[in-house]
PDB file of C-alpha atoms and ligand atoms in Angstrom:
ATOM      1  CA  MET A   1      41.622-144.529 225.285  1.00 44.00           C
ATOM      2  CA  ILE A   2      40.449-146.752 228.134  1.00 48.00           C
ATOM      3  CA  ASN A   3      37.974-145.394 230.638  1.00 56.00           C
ATOM      4  CA  LEU A   4      36.993-147.031 233.902  1.00 55.00           C
ATOM      5  CA  ALA A   5      33.724-148.508 232.556  1.00 56.00           C
ATOM      6  CA  SER A   6      35.408-150.365 229.698  1.00 58.00           C
ATOM      7  CA  PHE A   7      38.162-151.451 232.084  1.00 55.00           C
ATOM      8  CA  THR A   8      35.681-153.071 234.496  1.00 58.00           C
ATOM      9  CA  ASN A   9      33.910-154.612 231.474  1.00 57.00           C
ATOM     10  CA  LEU A  10      37.171-156.117 230.332  1.00 58.00           C
ATOM     11  CA  ILE A  11      37.843-157.591 233.756  1.00 58.00           C
ATOM     12  CA  ALA A  12      34.293-159.000 233.835  1.00 56.00           C
ATOM     13  CA  TYR A  13      34.734-160.550 230.391  1.00 58.00           C
ATOM     14  CA  ALA A  14      38.122-161.908 231.384  1.00 59.00           C
ATOM     15  CA  THR A  15      36.557-163.853 234.245  1.00 57.00           C
ATOM     16  CA  ILE A  16      33.546-164.927 232.167  1.00 59.00           C
ATOM     17  CA  TYR A  17      35.518-166.221 229.192  1.00 64.00           C
ATOM     18  CA  ASN A  18      38.431-167.664 231.142  1.00 71.00           C
ATOM     19  CA  ASP A  19      38.365-170.374 233.763  1.00 81.00           C
ATOM     20  CA  ALA A  20      40.490-169.037 236.567  1.00 84.00           C
ATOM     21  CA  ALA A  21      39.888-168.745 240.287  1.00 83.00           C
ATOM     22  CA  GLN A  22      38.111-165.544 241.268  1.00 81.00           C
ATOM     23  CA  PRO A  23      39.087-163.327 244.211  1.00 82.00           C
ATOM     24  CA  TRP A  24      37.569-164.673 247.442  1.00 87.00           C
ATOM     25  CA  GLN A  25      36.052-167.620 245.613  1.00 84.00           C
ATOM     26  CA  LEU A  26      34.685-170.293 247.964  1.00 87.00           C
ATOM     27  CA  GLY A  27      33.165-172.930 245.674  1.00 88.00           C
ATOM     28  CA  PHE A  28      34.665-174.943 242.851  1.00 91.00           C
ATOM     29  CA  GLN A  29      35.498-173.599 239.428  1.00 91.00           C
ATOM     30  CA  ASP A  30      33.089-174.484 236.622  1.00 91.00           C
ATOM     31  CA  SER A  31      33.734-177.905 235.191  1.00 92.00           C
ATOM     32  CA  ALA A  32      35.051-178.289 231.658  1.00 93.00           C
ATOM     33  CA  ALA A  33      35.633-182.054 231.676  1.00 94.00           C
ATOM     34  CA  PRO A  34      33.470-185.109 232.500  1.00 93.00           C
ATOM     35  CA  GLY A  35      36.090-186.267 235.020  1.00 93.00           C
ATOM     36  CA  TYR A  36      35.830-183.035 236.959  1.00 94.00           C
ATOM     37  CA  THR A  37      32.027-183.126 236.860  1.00 95.00           C
ATOM     38  CA  GLY A  38      32.351-186.590 238.452  1.00 95.00           C
ATOM     39  CA  ILE A  39      34.673-185.239 241.137  1.00 95.00           C
ATOM     40  CA  VAL A  40      32.230-182.442 242.038  1.00 95.00           C
ATOM     41  CA  THR A  41      29.313-184.903 242.120  1.00 95.00           C
ATOM     42  CA  LEU A  42      31.285-187.226 244.420  1.00 96.00           C
ATOM     43  CA  HIS A  43      32.120-184.272 246.651  1.00 96.00           C
ATOM     44  CA  ASN A  44      28.419-183.400 246.914  1.00 94.00           C
ATOM     45  CA  THR A  45      27.490-187.049 247.588  1.00 94.00           C
ATOM     46  CA  ILE A  46      30.013-187.316 250.420  1.00 95.00           C
ATOM     47  CA  GLY A  47      28.934-183.862 251.650  1.00 95.00           C
ATOM     48  CA  PHE A  48      25.406-185.247 252.072  1.00 94.00           C
ATOM     49  CA  TYR A  49      26.673-188.076 254.312  1.00 94.00           C
ATOM     50  CA  LEU A  50      28.838-185.583 256.184  1.00 95.00           C
ATOM     51  CA  ILE A  51      25.835-183.402 257.041  1.00 96.00           C
ATOM     52  CA  VAL A  52      23.688-186.387 258.133  1.00 93.00           C
ATOM     53  CA  ILE A  53      26.520-187.810 260.291  1.00 93.00           C
ATOM     54  CA  SER A  54      27.320-184.425 261.841  1.00 96.00           C
ATOM     55  CA  ILE A  55      23.695-183.742 262.762  1.00 97.00           C
ATOM     56  CA  THR A  56      23.233-187.256 264.223  1.00 93.00           C
ATOM     57  CA  VAL A  57      26.454-187.216 266.265  1.00 93.00           C
ATOM     58  CA  PHE A  58      25.954-183.694 267.624  1.00 96.00           C
ATOM     59  CA  TRP A  59      22.294-184.396 268.437  1.00 95.00           C
ATOM     60  CA  ALA A  60      23.337-187.528 270.395  1.00 91.00           C
ATOM     61  CA  LEU A  61      26.209-185.706 272.095  1.00 94.00           C
ATOM     62  CA  PHE A  62      24.238-182.667 273.195  1.00 95.00           C
ATOM     63  CA  SER A  63      21.181-184.659 274.312  1.00 92.00           C
ATOM     64  CA  ILE A  64      23.454-186.878 276.457  1.00 88.00           C
ATOM     65  CA  ILE A  65      25.102-183.820 277.993  1.00 90.00           C
ATOM     66  CA  TYR A  66      21.705-182.189 278.555  1.00 90.00           C
ATOM     67  CA  TYR A  67      19.699-185.130 279.955  1.00 86.00           C
ATOM     68  CA  PHE A  68      22.272-187.339 281.636  1.00 82.00           C
ATOM     69  CA  ASN A  69      24.375-185.101 283.854  1.00 83.00           C
ATOM     70  CA  SER A  70      24.888-185.412 287.606  1.00 81.00           C
ATOM     71  CA  SER A  71      22.431-182.657 288.521  1.00 85.00           C
ATOM     72  CA  LYS A  72      19.581-184.319 286.597  1.00 83.00           C
ATOM     73  CA  ASN A  73      20.539-187.895 287.527  1.00 76.00           C
ATOM     74  CA  PRO A  74      21.899-187.900 291.084  1.00 75.00           C
ATOM     75  CA  ILE A  75      21.738-191.731 291.261  1.00 74.00           C
ATOM     76  CA  SER A  76      23.946-193.403 288.673  1.00 71.00           C
ATOM     77  CA  HIS A  77      23.425-196.988 287.509  1.00 72.00           C
ATOM     78  CA  LYS A  78      26.204-199.164 288.839  1.00 73.00           C
ATOM     79  CA  TYR A  79      25.585-201.973 286.294  1.00 76.00           C
ATOM     80  CA  LEU A  80      24.691-199.845 283.240  1.00 75.00           C
ATOM     81  CA  THR A  81      28.128-199.990 281.589  1.00 79.00           C
ATOM     82  CA  HIS A  82      27.302-201.204 278.094  1.00 83.00           C
ATOM     83  CA  GLY A  83      24.424-202.010 275.773  1.00 86.00           C
ATOM     84  CA  THR A  84      24.996-204.716 273.175  1.00 91.00           C
ATOM     85  CA  VAL A  85      22.176-203.649 270.843  1.00 93.00           C
ATOM     86  CA  LEU A  86      23.255-200.003 270.891  1.00 88.00           C
ATOM     87  CA  GLU A  87      26.892-200.925 270.253  1.00 92.00           C
ATOM     88  CA  LEU A  88      25.895-203.191 267.359  1.00 95.00           C
ATOM     89  CA  ILE A  89      23.891-200.329 265.808  1.00 93.00           C
ATOM     90  CA  TRP A  90      26.682-197.781 266.097  1.00 89.00           C
ATOM     91  CA  THR A  91      29.220-200.213 264.654  1.00 94.00           C
ATOM     92  CA  ILE A  92      27.237-201.659 261.760  1.00 96.00           C
ATOM     93  CA  THR A  93      25.628-198.386 260.598  1.00 92.00           C
ATOM     94  CA  PRO A  94      28.976-196.600 259.984  1.00 92.00           C
ATOM     95  CA  ALA A  95      30.204-199.722 258.141  1.00 95.00           C
ATOM     96  CA  PHE A  96      27.281-199.452 255.702  1.00 94.00           C
ATOM     97  CA  ILE A  97      27.845-195.701 255.322  1.00 93.00           C
ATOM     98  CA  LEU A  98      31.514-196.365 254.484  1.00 94.00           C
ATOM     99  CA  ILE A  99      30.465-198.903 251.842  1.00 95.00           C
ATOM    100  CA  ALA A 100      27.974-196.411 250.409  1.00 93.00           C
ATOM    101  CA  ILE A 101      30.795-193.860 250.099  1.00 94.00           C
ATOM    102  CA  ALA A 102      33.373-196.368 248.820  1.00 95.00           C
ATOM    103  CA  PHE A 103      31.329-197.552 245.808  1.00 95.00           C
ATOM    104  CA  PRO A 104      30.930-194.205 243.982  1.00 95.00           C
ATOM    105  CA  SER A 105      34.467-193.266 245.035  1.00 96.00           C
ATOM    106  CA  PHE A 106      36.111-196.367 243.506  1.00 96.00           C
ATOM    107  CA  ARG A 107      33.864-196.188 240.446  1.00 95.00           C
ATOM    108  CA  LEU A 108      35.091-192.644 239.726  1.00 95.00           C
ATOM    109  CA  LEU A 109      38.695-193.532 240.571  1.00 94.00           C
ATOM    110  CA  TYR A 110      38.843-196.410 238.081  1.00 93.00           C
ATOM    111  CA  LEU A 111      36.824-194.532 235.429  1.00 91.00           C
ATOM    112  CA  MET A 112      39.356-191.701 235.514  1.00 90.00           C
ATOM    113  CA  ASP A 113      42.275-194.120 235.573  1.00 89.00           C
ATOM    114  CA  GLU A 114      41.288-195.744 232.291  1.00 85.00           C
ATOM    115  CA  VAL A 115      43.006-194.440 229.159  1.00 87.00           C
ATOM    116  CA  ILE A 116      41.614-196.088 226.023  1.00 83.00           C
ATOM    117  CA  SER A 117      42.967-195.120 222.584  1.00 89.00           C
ATOM    118  CA  PRO A 118      43.478-191.385 223.112  1.00 92.00           C
ATOM    119  CA  THR A 119      43.294-189.029 220.118  1.00 91.00           C
ATOM    120  CA  LEU A 120      46.420-187.226 221.151  1.00 92.00           C
ATOM    121  CA  THR A 121      49.333-187.688 223.529  1.00 94.00           C
ATOM    122  CA  ILE A 122      51.174-184.738 224.995  1.00 96.00           C
ATOM    123  CA  LYS A 123      54.333-185.025 227.062  1.00 96.00           C
ATOM    124  CA  ILE A 124      54.633-182.479 229.836  1.00 96.00           C
ATOM    125  CA  VAL A 125      57.893-181.784 231.644  1.00 97.00           C
ATOM    126  CA  GLY A 126      58.065-179.651 234.777  1.00 95.00           C
ATOM    127  CA  HIS A 127      61.217-177.570 235.141  1.00 95.00           C
ATOM    128  CA  GLN A 128      62.462-175.089 237.714  1.00 93.00           C
ATOM    129  CA  TRP A 129      60.448-172.927 236.949  1.00 92.00           C
ATOM    130  CA  TYR A 130      58.453-173.422 233.791  1.00 95.00           C
ATOM    131  CA  TRP A 131      56.605-176.143 231.914  1.00 97.00           C
ATOM    132  CA  SER A 132      57.551-177.618 228.573  1.00 96.00           C
ATOM    133  CA  TYR A 133      55.117-179.358 226.243  1.00 95.00           C
ATOM    134  CA  GLU A 134      55.880-181.917 223.564  1.00 94.00           C
ATOM    135  CA  TYR A 135      53.430-183.010 220.866  1.00 93.00           C
ATOM    136  CA  SER A 136      55.105-186.193 219.648  1.00 89.00           C
ATOM    137  CA  ASP A 137      52.162-187.141 217.406  1.00 89.00           C
ATOM    138  CA  PHE A 138      53.129-184.363 214.998  1.00 88.00           C
ATOM    139  CA  ILE A 139      56.474-183.506 213.452  1.00 84.00           C
ATOM    140  CA  THR A 140      57.901-180.238 212.255  1.00 83.00           C
ATOM    141  CA  GLU A 141      59.361-179.657 208.802  1.00 82.00           C
ATOM    142  CA  THR A 142      62.778-180.655 210.169  1.00 85.00           C
ATOM    143  CA  GLY A 143      61.353-183.987 211.350  1.00 84.00           C
ATOM    144  CA  GLU A 144      61.311-183.223 215.057  1.00 87.00           C
ATOM    145  CA  SER A 145      58.285-183.295 217.320  1.00 88.00           C
ATOM    146  CA  ILE A 146      56.556-180.033 218.160  1.00 91.00           C
ATOM    147  CA  ASP A 147      57.834-178.851 221.517  1.00 90.00           C
ATOM    148  CA  PHE A 148      57.959-175.541 223.306  1.00 92.00           C
ATOM    149  CA  ASP A 149      58.384-173.991 226.744  1.00 94.00           C
ATOM    150  CA  SER A 150      55.691-172.143 228.646  1.00 95.00           C
ATOM    151  CA  TYR A 151      56.782-169.325 230.938  1.00 95.00           C
ATOM    152  CA  MET A 152      54.697-167.054 233.129  1.00 95.00           C
ATOM    153  CA  LEU A 153      54.225-163.545 231.740  1.00 94.00           C
ATOM    154  CA  PRO A 154      56.007-160.971 233.913  1.00 93.00           C
ATOM    155  CA  GLU A 155      53.792-158.227 235.279  1.00 91.00           C
ATOM    156  CA  SER A 156      55.399-155.639 232.981  1.00 92.00           C
ATOM    157  CA  ASP A 157      54.312-157.604 229.873  1.00 89.00           C
ATOM    158  CA  LEU A 158      50.677-158.042 230.899  1.00 88.00           C
ATOM    159  CA  GLU A 159      47.994-156.634 228.655  1.00 86.00           C
ATOM    160  CA  LEU A 160      44.627-155.452 229.911  1.00 83.00           C
ATOM    161  CA  GLY A 161      42.445-158.424 230.847  1.00 81.00           C
ATOM    162  CA  GLN A 162      45.313-160.856 231.373  1.00 85.00           C
ATOM    163  CA  PHE A 163      45.793-162.482 234.750  1.00 89.00           C
ATOM    164  CA  ARG A 164      48.728-161.556 236.941  1.00 90.00           C
ATOM    165  CA  LEU A 165      50.771-164.637 237.984  1.00 91.00           C
ATOM    166  CA  LEU A 166      48.525-166.844 235.802  1.00 92.00           C
ATOM    167  CA  ASP A 167      49.002-165.997 232.130  1.00 92.00           C
ATOM    168  CA  VAL A 168      51.806-167.574 230.121  1.00 94.00           C
ATOM    169  CA  ASP A 169      53.592-166.872 226.858  1.00 92.00           C
ATOM    170  CA  ASN A 170      52.839-170.232 225.195  1.00 93.00           C
ATOM    171  CA  LYS A 171      49.593-171.983 226.099  1.00 94.00           C
ATOM    172  CA  LEU A 172      48.969-175.705 225.944  1.00 95.00           C
ATOM    173  CA  ILE A 173      46.587-175.987 222.971  1.00 95.00           C
ATOM    174  CA  VAL A 174      44.231-178.977 222.855  1.00 95.00           C
ATOM    175  CA  PRO A 175      41.277-179.910 220.646  1.00 95.00           C
ATOM    176  CA  VAL A 176      37.869-179.916 222.308  1.00 95.00           C
ATOM    177  CA  ASP A 177      35.844-183.171 222.694  1.00 93.00           C
ATOM    178  CA  CYS A 178      38.900-185.373 222.178  1.00 93.00           C
ATOM    179  CA  HIS A 179      40.418-187.864 224.591  1.00 94.00           C
ATOM    180  CA  ILE A 180      43.830-186.503 225.423  1.00 95.00           C
ATOM    181  CA  ARG A 181      46.559-188.409 227.207  1.00 95.00           C
ATOM    182  CA  LEU A 182      49.127-186.517 229.218  1.00 95.00           C
ATOM    183  CA  ILE A 183      52.484-188.070 230.046  1.00 96.00           C
ATOM    184  CA  ILE A 184      53.945-186.060 232.880  1.00 96.00           C
ATOM    185  CA  THR A 185      57.471-186.009 234.273  1.00 96.00           C
ATOM    186  CA  GLY A 186      59.885-183.686 236.029  1.00 96.00           C
ATOM    187  CA  ALA A 187      63.308-182.551 234.834  1.00 95.00           C
ATOM    188  CA  ASP A 188      64.814-181.566 238.174  1.00 93.00           C
ATOM    189  CA  VAL A 189      62.576-181.764 241.251  1.00 95.00           C
ATOM    190  CA  ILE A 190      58.969-182.836 241.814  1.00 97.00           C
ATOM    191  CA  HIS A 191      56.378-180.476 240.365  1.00 97.00           C
ATOM    192  CA  SER A 192      52.654-181.030 240.023  1.00 97.00           C
ATOM    193  CA  PHE A 193      50.576-180.322 236.933  1.00 96.00           C
ATOM    194  CA  ALA A 194      47.179-179.090 238.108  1.00 96.00           C
ATOM    195  CA  VAL A 195      44.249-177.521 236.257  1.00 95.00           C
ATOM    196  CA  PRO A 196      41.125-177.452 238.479  1.00 93.00           C
ATOM    197  CA  SER A 197      38.418-176.992 235.824  1.00 93.00           C
ATOM    198  CA  LEU A 198      39.738-179.993 233.876  1.00 94.00           C
ATOM    199  CA  GLY A 199      40.044-182.123 237.016  1.00 93.00           C
ATOM    200  CA  LEU A 200      43.780-182.557 236.582  1.00 95.00           C
ATOM    201  CA  LYS A 201      46.380-182.852 239.308  1.00 95.00           C
ATOM    202  CA  LEU A 202      49.337-185.147 238.850  1.00 95.00           C
ATOM    203  CA  ASP A 203      52.872-185.087 240.208  1.00 96.00           C
ATOM    204  CA  ALA A 204      55.728-184.553 237.779  1.00 96.00           C
ATOM    205  CA  CYS A 205      58.433-186.791 239.246  1.00 96.00           C
ATOM    206  CA  PRO A 206      61.973-186.925 237.853  1.00 96.00           C
ATOM    207  CA  GLY A 207      62.723-190.383 236.421  1.00 95.00           C
ATOM    208  CA  ARG A 208      59.089-191.401 236.271  1.00 95.00           C
ATOM    209  CA  LEU A 209      56.341-191.057 233.687  1.00 95.00           C
ATOM    210  CA  ASN A 210      52.911-190.412 235.140  1.00 95.00           C
ATOM    211  CA  GLN A 211      49.828-190.647 233.000  1.00 94.00           C
ATOM    212  CA  VAL A 212      46.419-188.967 233.068  1.00 94.00           C
ATOM    213  CA  SER A 213      43.760-188.376 230.507  1.00 94.00           C
ATOM    214  CA  PHE A 214      41.044-185.793 230.110  1.00 94.00           C
ATOM    215  CA  LEU A 215      38.452-184.589 227.667  1.00 94.00           C
ATOM    216  CA  ALA A 216      37.647-180.894 227.440  1.00 94.00           C
ATOM    217  CA  ASP A 217      33.890-180.757 226.835  1.00 92.00           C
ATOM    218  CA  ARG A 218      33.819-177.059 225.910  1.00 91.00           C
ATOM    219  CA  THR A 219      36.193-174.559 224.380  1.00 92.00           C
ATOM    220  CA  GLY A 220      37.846-172.091 226.698  1.00 91.00           C
ATOM    221  CA  THR A 221      40.986-171.113 228.503  1.00 92.00           C
ATOM    222  CA  PHE A 222      41.670-173.002 231.693  1.00 94.00           C
ATOM    223  CA  TYR A 223      44.132-171.836 234.302  1.00 94.00           C
ATOM    224  CA  GLY A 224      46.130-173.894 236.755  1.00 94.00           C
ATOM    225  CA  GLN A 225      49.282-173.742 238.822  1.00 95.00           C
ATOM    226  CA  CYS A 226      52.168-175.942 239.843  1.00 96.00           C
ATOM    227  CA  SER A 227      50.907-177.689 242.950  1.00 96.00           C
ATOM    228  CA  GLU A 228      54.032-179.137 244.525  1.00 95.00           C
ATOM    229  CA  ILE A 229      56.510-176.846 246.249  1.00 96.00           C
ATOM    230  CA  CYS A 230      59.472-176.927 243.877  1.00 95.00           C
ATOM    231  CA  GLY A 231      61.696-174.013 244.835  1.00 93.00           C
ATOM    232  CA  ILE A 232      61.643-170.247 245.169  1.00 95.00           C
ATOM    233  CA  TYR A 233      59.721-169.613 241.942  1.00 94.00           C
ATOM    234  CA  HIS A 234      57.152-172.351 242.563  1.00 95.00           C
ATOM    235  CA  GLY A 235      54.402-169.729 242.570  1.00 94.00           C
ATOM    236  CA  PHE A 236      55.521-168.406 239.206  1.00 95.00           C
ATOM    237  CA  MET A 237      55.075-171.373 236.894  1.00 95.00           C
ATOM    238  CA  PRO A 238      51.357-171.329 236.053  1.00 96.00           C
ATOM    239  CA  ILE A 239      49.606-173.539 233.517  1.00 96.00           C
ATOM    240  CA  VAL A 240      47.251-172.348 230.789  1.00 95.00           C
ATOM    241  CA  VAL A 241      45.311-174.885 228.725  1.00 95.00           C
ATOM    242  CA  GLU A 242      43.337-173.590 225.776  1.00 94.00           C
ATOM    243  CA  ALA A 243      40.711-175.913 224.313  1.00 94.00           C
ATOM    244  CA  VAL A 244      39.901-175.025 220.723  1.00 94.00           C
ATOM    245  CA  SER A 245      37.751-176.608 218.011  1.00 94.00           C
ATOM    246  CA  SER A 246      39.366-179.396 215.973  1.00 94.00           C
ATOM    247  CA  PRO A 247      39.783-177.246 212.785  1.00 94.00           C
ATOM    248  CA  ASP A 248      41.385-174.484 214.877  1.00 94.00           C
ATOM    249  CA  PHE A 249      43.643-177.070 216.483  1.00 94.00           C
ATOM    250  CA  LEU A 250      44.838-178.274 213.077  1.00 93.00           C
ATOM    251  CA  VAL A 251      45.506-174.677 212.046  1.00 94.00           C
ATOM    252  CA  TRP A 252      47.568-174.266 215.214  1.00 93.00           C
ATOM    253  CA  VAL A 253      49.479-177.535 214.614  1.00 92.00           C
ATOM    254  CA  ASP A 254      50.214-176.335 211.093  1.00 90.00           C
ATOM    255  CA  SER A 255      51.587-173.021 212.335  1.00 89.00           C
ATOM    256  CA  ALA A 256      53.522-174.673 215.187  1.00 86.00           C
ATOM    257  CA  SER A 257      55.196-177.146 212.850  1.00 82.00           C
ATOM    258  CA  GLN A 258      56.603-174.475 210.534  1.00 78.00           C
TER     259      GLN A 258
HETATM  260 CU1   CU B   1      56.124-176.005 241.850  1.00 69.83          CU
END
């Protein structure tokens, strides 16, 4: 028997133990990968420059409007059309700010681009309208690689605590603290494999293999969605990645290869 108190508890636990977006959420989801931590840090760094630039520009703008209008300065200067020093300052300063933003940006870009000897490679194929996952590093008893499809759970099949439009029948299981390479492609149209808390977003293009890597630095269930309009059921092909401990992962591989 489920009363209201245990129901609200369940919902609270569901959002604590799972990494999904919350209703009316404004900030980022909690990071579960070093790459995503880097993305959030870069966002905050650039946000700092944004605030400084905004304050400076609006201060200059409003003080010009306030002090130098026709009612306060009835006589205008015929020859005051430009100031070389001022123009040099407002050209060179933004150039240095751009360089200061570009360095951490490129550093993160190339750090995340690098895939060195991953523990595991998973092939991901986007279909209209589901995802399929292929673990080619392991084979089943019949000698084929482990592969399965992942469909969204219809509302009628949801159990208490599961997320509507987000939970799937077969999750993508990965070991925690391991470098994992994803090879992503599309079977029909362009999809996009995106999981915010792992810092993943990559297009799944037909006829092309795209590559990303990530490392889940904690166990948990991470929710994402297809992020490229791919047809009428685009909103109904969510992604669920479950990071488990290495022993648990091996147990899962064993059961999946039966
Ligand atoms: Cu889509």
